[in-house]
Coordinates of C-alpha atoms in Angstrom, one line a residue:
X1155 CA -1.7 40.9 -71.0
X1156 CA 1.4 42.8 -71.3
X1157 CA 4.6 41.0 -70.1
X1158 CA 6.9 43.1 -67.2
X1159 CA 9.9 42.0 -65.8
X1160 CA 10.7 40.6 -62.2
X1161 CA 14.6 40.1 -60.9
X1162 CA 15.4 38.9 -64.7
X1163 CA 12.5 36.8 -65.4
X1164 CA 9.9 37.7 -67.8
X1165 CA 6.6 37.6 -66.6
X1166 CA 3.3 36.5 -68.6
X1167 CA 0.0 35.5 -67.9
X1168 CA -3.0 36.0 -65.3
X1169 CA -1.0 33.6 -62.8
X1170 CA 2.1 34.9 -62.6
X1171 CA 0.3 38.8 -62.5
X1172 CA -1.6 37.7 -59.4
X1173 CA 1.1 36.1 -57.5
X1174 CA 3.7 39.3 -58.0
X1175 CA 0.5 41.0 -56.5
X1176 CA 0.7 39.5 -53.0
X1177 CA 1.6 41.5 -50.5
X1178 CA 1.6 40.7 -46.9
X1179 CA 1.8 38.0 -44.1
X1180 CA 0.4 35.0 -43.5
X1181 CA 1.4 31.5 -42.2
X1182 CA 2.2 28.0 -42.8
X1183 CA 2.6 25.1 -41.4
X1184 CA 6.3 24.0 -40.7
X1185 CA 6.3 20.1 -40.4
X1186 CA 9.2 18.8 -38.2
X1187 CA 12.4 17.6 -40.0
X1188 CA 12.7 20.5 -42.5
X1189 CA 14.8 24.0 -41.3
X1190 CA 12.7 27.4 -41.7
X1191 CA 14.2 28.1 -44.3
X1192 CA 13.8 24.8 -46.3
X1193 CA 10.0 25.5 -45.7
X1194 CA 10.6 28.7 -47.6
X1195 CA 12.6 27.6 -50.4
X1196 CA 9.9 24.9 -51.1
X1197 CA 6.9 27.2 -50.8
X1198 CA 8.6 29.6 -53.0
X1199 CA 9.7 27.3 -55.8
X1200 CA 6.1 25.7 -55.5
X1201 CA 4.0 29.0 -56.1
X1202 CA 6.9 30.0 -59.2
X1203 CA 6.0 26.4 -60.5
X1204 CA 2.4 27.0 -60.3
X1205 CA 2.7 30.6 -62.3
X1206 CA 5.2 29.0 -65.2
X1207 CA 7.8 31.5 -63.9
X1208 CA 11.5 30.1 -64.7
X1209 CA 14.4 31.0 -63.0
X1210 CA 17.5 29.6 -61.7
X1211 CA 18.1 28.6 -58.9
X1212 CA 20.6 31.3 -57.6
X1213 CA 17.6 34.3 -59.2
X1214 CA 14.6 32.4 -57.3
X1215 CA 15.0 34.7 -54.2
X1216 CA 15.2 37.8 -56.4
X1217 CA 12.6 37.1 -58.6
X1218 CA 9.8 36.3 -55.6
X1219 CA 10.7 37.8 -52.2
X1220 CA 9.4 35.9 -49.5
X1221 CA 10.7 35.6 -45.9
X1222 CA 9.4 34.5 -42.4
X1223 CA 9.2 35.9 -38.9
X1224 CA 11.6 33.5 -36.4
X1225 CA 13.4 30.6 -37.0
X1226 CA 11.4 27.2 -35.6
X1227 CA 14.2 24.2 -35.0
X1228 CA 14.5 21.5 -37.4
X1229 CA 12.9 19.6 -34.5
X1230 CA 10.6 21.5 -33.8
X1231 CA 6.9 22.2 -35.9
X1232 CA 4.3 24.5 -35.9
X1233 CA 3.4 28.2 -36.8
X1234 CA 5.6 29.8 -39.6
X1235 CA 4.8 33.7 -40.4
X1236 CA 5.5 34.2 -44.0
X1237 CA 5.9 37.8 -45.3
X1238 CA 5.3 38.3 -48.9
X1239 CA 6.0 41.4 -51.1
X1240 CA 5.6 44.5 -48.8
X1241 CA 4.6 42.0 -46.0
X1242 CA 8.9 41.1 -45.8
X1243 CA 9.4 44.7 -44.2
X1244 CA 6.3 43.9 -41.1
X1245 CA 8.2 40.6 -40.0
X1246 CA 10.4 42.2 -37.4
X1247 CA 7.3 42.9 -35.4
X1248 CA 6.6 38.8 -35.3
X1249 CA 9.9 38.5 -34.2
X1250 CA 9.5 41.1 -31.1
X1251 CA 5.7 39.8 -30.5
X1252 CA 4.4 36.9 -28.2
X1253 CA 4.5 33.3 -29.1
X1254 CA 3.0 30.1 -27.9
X1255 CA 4.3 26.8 -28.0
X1256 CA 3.6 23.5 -26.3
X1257 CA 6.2 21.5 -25.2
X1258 CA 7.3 18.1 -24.1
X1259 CA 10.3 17.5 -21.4
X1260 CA 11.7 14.2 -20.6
X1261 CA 13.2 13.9 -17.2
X1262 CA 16.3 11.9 -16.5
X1263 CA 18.4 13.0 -19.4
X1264 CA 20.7 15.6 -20.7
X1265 CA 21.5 16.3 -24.2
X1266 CA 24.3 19.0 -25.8
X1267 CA 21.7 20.3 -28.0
X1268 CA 19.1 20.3 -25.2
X1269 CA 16.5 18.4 -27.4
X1270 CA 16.1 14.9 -28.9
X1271 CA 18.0 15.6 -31.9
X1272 CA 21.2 15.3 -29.4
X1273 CA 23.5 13.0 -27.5
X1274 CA 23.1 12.2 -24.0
X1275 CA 25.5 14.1 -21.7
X1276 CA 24.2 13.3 -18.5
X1277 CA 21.3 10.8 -16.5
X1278 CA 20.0 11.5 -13.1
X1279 CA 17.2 9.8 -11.0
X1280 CA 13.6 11.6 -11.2
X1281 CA 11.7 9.4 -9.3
X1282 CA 11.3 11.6 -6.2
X1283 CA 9.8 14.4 -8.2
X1284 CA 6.1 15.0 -7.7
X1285 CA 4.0 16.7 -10.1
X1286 CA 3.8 19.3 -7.2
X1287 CA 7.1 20.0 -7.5
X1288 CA 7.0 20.7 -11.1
X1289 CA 4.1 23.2 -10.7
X1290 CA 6.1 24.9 -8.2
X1291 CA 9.3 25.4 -9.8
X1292 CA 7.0 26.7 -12.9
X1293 CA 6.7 29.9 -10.8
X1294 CA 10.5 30.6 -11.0
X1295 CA 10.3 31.0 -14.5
X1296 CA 7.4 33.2 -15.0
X1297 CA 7.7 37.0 -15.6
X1298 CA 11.1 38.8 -16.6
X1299 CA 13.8 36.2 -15.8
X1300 CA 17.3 35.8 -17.3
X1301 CA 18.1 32.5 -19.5
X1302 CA 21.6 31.5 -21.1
X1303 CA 20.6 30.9 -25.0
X1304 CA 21.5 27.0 -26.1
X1305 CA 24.9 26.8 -28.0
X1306 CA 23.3 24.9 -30.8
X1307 CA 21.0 27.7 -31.9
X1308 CA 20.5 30.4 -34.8
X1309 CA 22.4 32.7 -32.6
X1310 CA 25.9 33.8 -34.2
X1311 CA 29.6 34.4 -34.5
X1312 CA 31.3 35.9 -36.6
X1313 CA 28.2 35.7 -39.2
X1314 CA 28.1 31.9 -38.5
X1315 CA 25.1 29.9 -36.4
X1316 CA 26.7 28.6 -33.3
X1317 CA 25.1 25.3 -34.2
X1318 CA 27.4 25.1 -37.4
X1319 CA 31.1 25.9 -35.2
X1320 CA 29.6 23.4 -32.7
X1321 CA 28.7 20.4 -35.4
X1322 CA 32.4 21.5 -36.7
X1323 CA 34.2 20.8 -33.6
X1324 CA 35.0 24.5 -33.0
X1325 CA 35.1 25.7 -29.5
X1326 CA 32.3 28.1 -28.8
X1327 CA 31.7 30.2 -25.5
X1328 CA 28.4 30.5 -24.0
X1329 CA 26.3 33.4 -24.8
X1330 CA 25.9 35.4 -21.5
X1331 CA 22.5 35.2 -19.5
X1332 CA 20.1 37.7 -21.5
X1333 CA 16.9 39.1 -20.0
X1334 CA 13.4 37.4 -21.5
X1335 CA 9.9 37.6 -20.8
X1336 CA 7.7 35.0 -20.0
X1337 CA 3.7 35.7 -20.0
X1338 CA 2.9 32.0 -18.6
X1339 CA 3.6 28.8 -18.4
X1340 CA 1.5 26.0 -17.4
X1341 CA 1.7 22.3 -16.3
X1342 CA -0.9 20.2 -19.1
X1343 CA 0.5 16.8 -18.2
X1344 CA 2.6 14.9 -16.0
X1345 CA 3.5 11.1 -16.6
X1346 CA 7.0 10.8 -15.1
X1347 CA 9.3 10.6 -16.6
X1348 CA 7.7 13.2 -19.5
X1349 CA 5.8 16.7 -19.0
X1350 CA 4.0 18.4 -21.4
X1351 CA 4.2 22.7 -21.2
X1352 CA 2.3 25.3 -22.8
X1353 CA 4.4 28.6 -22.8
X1354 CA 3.7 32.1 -24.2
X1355 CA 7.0 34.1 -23.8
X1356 CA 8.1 36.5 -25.8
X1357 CA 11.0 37.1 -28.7
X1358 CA 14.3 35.9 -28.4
X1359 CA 13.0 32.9 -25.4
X1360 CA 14.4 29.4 -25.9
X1361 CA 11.7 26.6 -25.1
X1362 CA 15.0 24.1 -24.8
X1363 CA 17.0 26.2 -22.5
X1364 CA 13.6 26.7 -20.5
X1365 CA 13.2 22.6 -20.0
X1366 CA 16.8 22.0 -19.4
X1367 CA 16.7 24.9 -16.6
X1368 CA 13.5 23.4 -15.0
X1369 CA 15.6 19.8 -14.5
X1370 CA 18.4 21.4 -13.0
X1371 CA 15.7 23.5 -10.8
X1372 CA 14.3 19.6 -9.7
X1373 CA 17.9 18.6 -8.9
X1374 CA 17.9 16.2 -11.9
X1375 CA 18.1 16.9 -15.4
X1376 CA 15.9 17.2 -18.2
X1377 CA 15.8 17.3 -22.3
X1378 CA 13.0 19.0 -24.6
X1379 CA 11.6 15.6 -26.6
X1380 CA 8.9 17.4 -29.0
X1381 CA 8.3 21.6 -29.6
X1382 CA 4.9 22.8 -31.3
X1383 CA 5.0 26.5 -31.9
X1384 CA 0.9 26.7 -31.5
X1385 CA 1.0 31.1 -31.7
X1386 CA 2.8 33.7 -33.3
X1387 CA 1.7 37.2 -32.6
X1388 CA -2.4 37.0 -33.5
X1389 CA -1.6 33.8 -35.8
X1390 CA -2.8 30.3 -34.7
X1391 CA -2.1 27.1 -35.5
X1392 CA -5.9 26.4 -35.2
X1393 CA -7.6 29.2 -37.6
X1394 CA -4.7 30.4 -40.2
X1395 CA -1.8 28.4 -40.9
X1396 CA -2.0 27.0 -44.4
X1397 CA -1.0 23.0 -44.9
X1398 CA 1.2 21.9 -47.9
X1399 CA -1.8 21.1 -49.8
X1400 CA -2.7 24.8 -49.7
X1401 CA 0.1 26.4 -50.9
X1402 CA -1.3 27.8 -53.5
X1403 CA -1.5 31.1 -55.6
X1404 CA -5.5 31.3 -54.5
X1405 CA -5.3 29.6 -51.1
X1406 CA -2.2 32.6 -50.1
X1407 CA -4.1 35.6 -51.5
X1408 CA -7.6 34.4 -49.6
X1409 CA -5.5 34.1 -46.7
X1410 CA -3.5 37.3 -46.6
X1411 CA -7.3 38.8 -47.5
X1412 CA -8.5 37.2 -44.5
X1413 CA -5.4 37.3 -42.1
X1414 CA -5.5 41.5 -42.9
X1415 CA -8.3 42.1 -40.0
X1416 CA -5.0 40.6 -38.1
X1417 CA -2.8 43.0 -38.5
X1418 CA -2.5 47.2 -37.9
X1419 CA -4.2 49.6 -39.9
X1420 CA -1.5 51.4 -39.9
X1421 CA 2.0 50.0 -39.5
X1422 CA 5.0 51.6 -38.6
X1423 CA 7.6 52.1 -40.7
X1424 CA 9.9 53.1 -37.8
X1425 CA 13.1 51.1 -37.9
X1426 CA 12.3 48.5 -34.9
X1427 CA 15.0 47.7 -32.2
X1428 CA 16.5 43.8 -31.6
X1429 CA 16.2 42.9 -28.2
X1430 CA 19.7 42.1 -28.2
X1431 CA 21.5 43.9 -30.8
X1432 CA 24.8 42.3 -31.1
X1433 CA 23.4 39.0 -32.6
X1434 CA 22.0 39.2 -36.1
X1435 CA 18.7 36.8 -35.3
X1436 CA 16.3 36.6 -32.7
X1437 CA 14.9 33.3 -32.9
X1438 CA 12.7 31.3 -30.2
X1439 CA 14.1 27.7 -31.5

């Protein structure tokens, strides 16, 4: 087999052919504790392992281009759309489509990131809220509503994540309210002081901001303790994310094969519109 080249690395055998052939979108698993983008880096070094392809560090993303389709929080788990090849240039539309996630609030407590990776800013009493009253205030956050992003997010300034000027002491200014859209949201559980939601909303929505608002709705506050993104656009966390174990060469072509009846026929190639088109990402968490 004839040897080709590939962002400065030589390219030989049947392995490394098949994985330069991928083209597409599929997803993985992102365990908690790992960014997005550590996810990627580890996939990506793991399949150029697999096909004997070596590269330096610094050539790894030109030599096998690979992205995904909305930042998940280190905290947070669940669905990761991966775009490979051609697939890179369809992962704006996972960033504009729905999502699902479940979620798990904590009443009582405030945090500055929102979440359980944070430190406690404020605690209130919760014992006078009723599971009724949860349901209820649900309803205020359901359609096209307004919602202040979180200051420790993906979101940036001046080509920095707010979350990095925040861990470095810098002074950062809310982002203004922004309009969302929120298909449902449903109670699952309620065992005070925690409540478990399942949400479908669509791109740029912030599970944390959406708990914190809810405890200030209750007249107490509350903090987001666990996030599970369970949906992105028509991929589950049920029938086609791939686990570590199957990040393979095989495993990624059988599943872009499979995950194709997902997608459509015929995608545009129109150059797609951010929601909000002063901030360079649109992430959910």
């Amino acid at each position: 087999m004839a040897a080709r080249e590939a962002g400065g690395a030589v390219l030989r055998g049947a392995s490394a052919e098949k994985l330069f052939s991928l083209s597409g979108l599929f997803a993985v698993y992102k365990p908690k504790g790992p960014t997005s983008a550590g996810v990627l880096n580890q996939l990506r070094e793991r399949l150029l392992a697999e096909a004997g392809v070596k590269t330096t560090e610094t050539k790894r993303n030109k030599v096998l281009k690979i992205g995904h389709g909305g930042t998940l929080d280190s905290a947070a788990a669940g669905v990761l759309v991966v775009g490979i090849g051609k697939g890179t240039k369809m992962l704006k539309t996972m960033l504009a489509g729905s999502k699902k996630y479940t979620a798990i609030g904590l009443l009582g407590k405030a945090t500055d990131t929102l979440d359980a990776t944070g430190k406690v800013t404020e605690e209130k009493p919760y014992d006078q809220i009723t599971k009724g009253d949860l349901e209820n205030v649900l309803q205020k956050f359901t359609g096209d509503i307004m919602q202040v992003p979180p200051l420790y997010s993906a979101l940036k300034k001046d080509g920095e994540r707010l979350s990095t000027l925040m861990k470095r002491g810098e002074a950062v200014e809310a982002k203004p309210a922004r309009p969302v859209k929120v298909y449902s949201i449903s109670l699952q559980q309620f065992q005070p002081p925690l409540f478990t939601l399942d949400v479908e909303c669509g791109g740029g929505f912030y599970v944390r901001s959406l708990v914190s608002d809810i405890g200030k709705e209750l007249s107490t506050c509350a903090t987001m303790q666990e996030l599970t993104r369970t949906k992105q656009g028509p991929f589950t966390l049920e029938e086609h994310v791939l686990y570590e174990d199957k990040w393979t060469i095989d495993e990624i072509a059988r599943s872009l094969e499979h995950c194709t009846s997902l997608l459509p026929r015929e995608p545009s190639h129109k150059k797609l519109k951010t929601e909000h088109p002063g901030e360079t990402a649109v992430s959910c968490e």
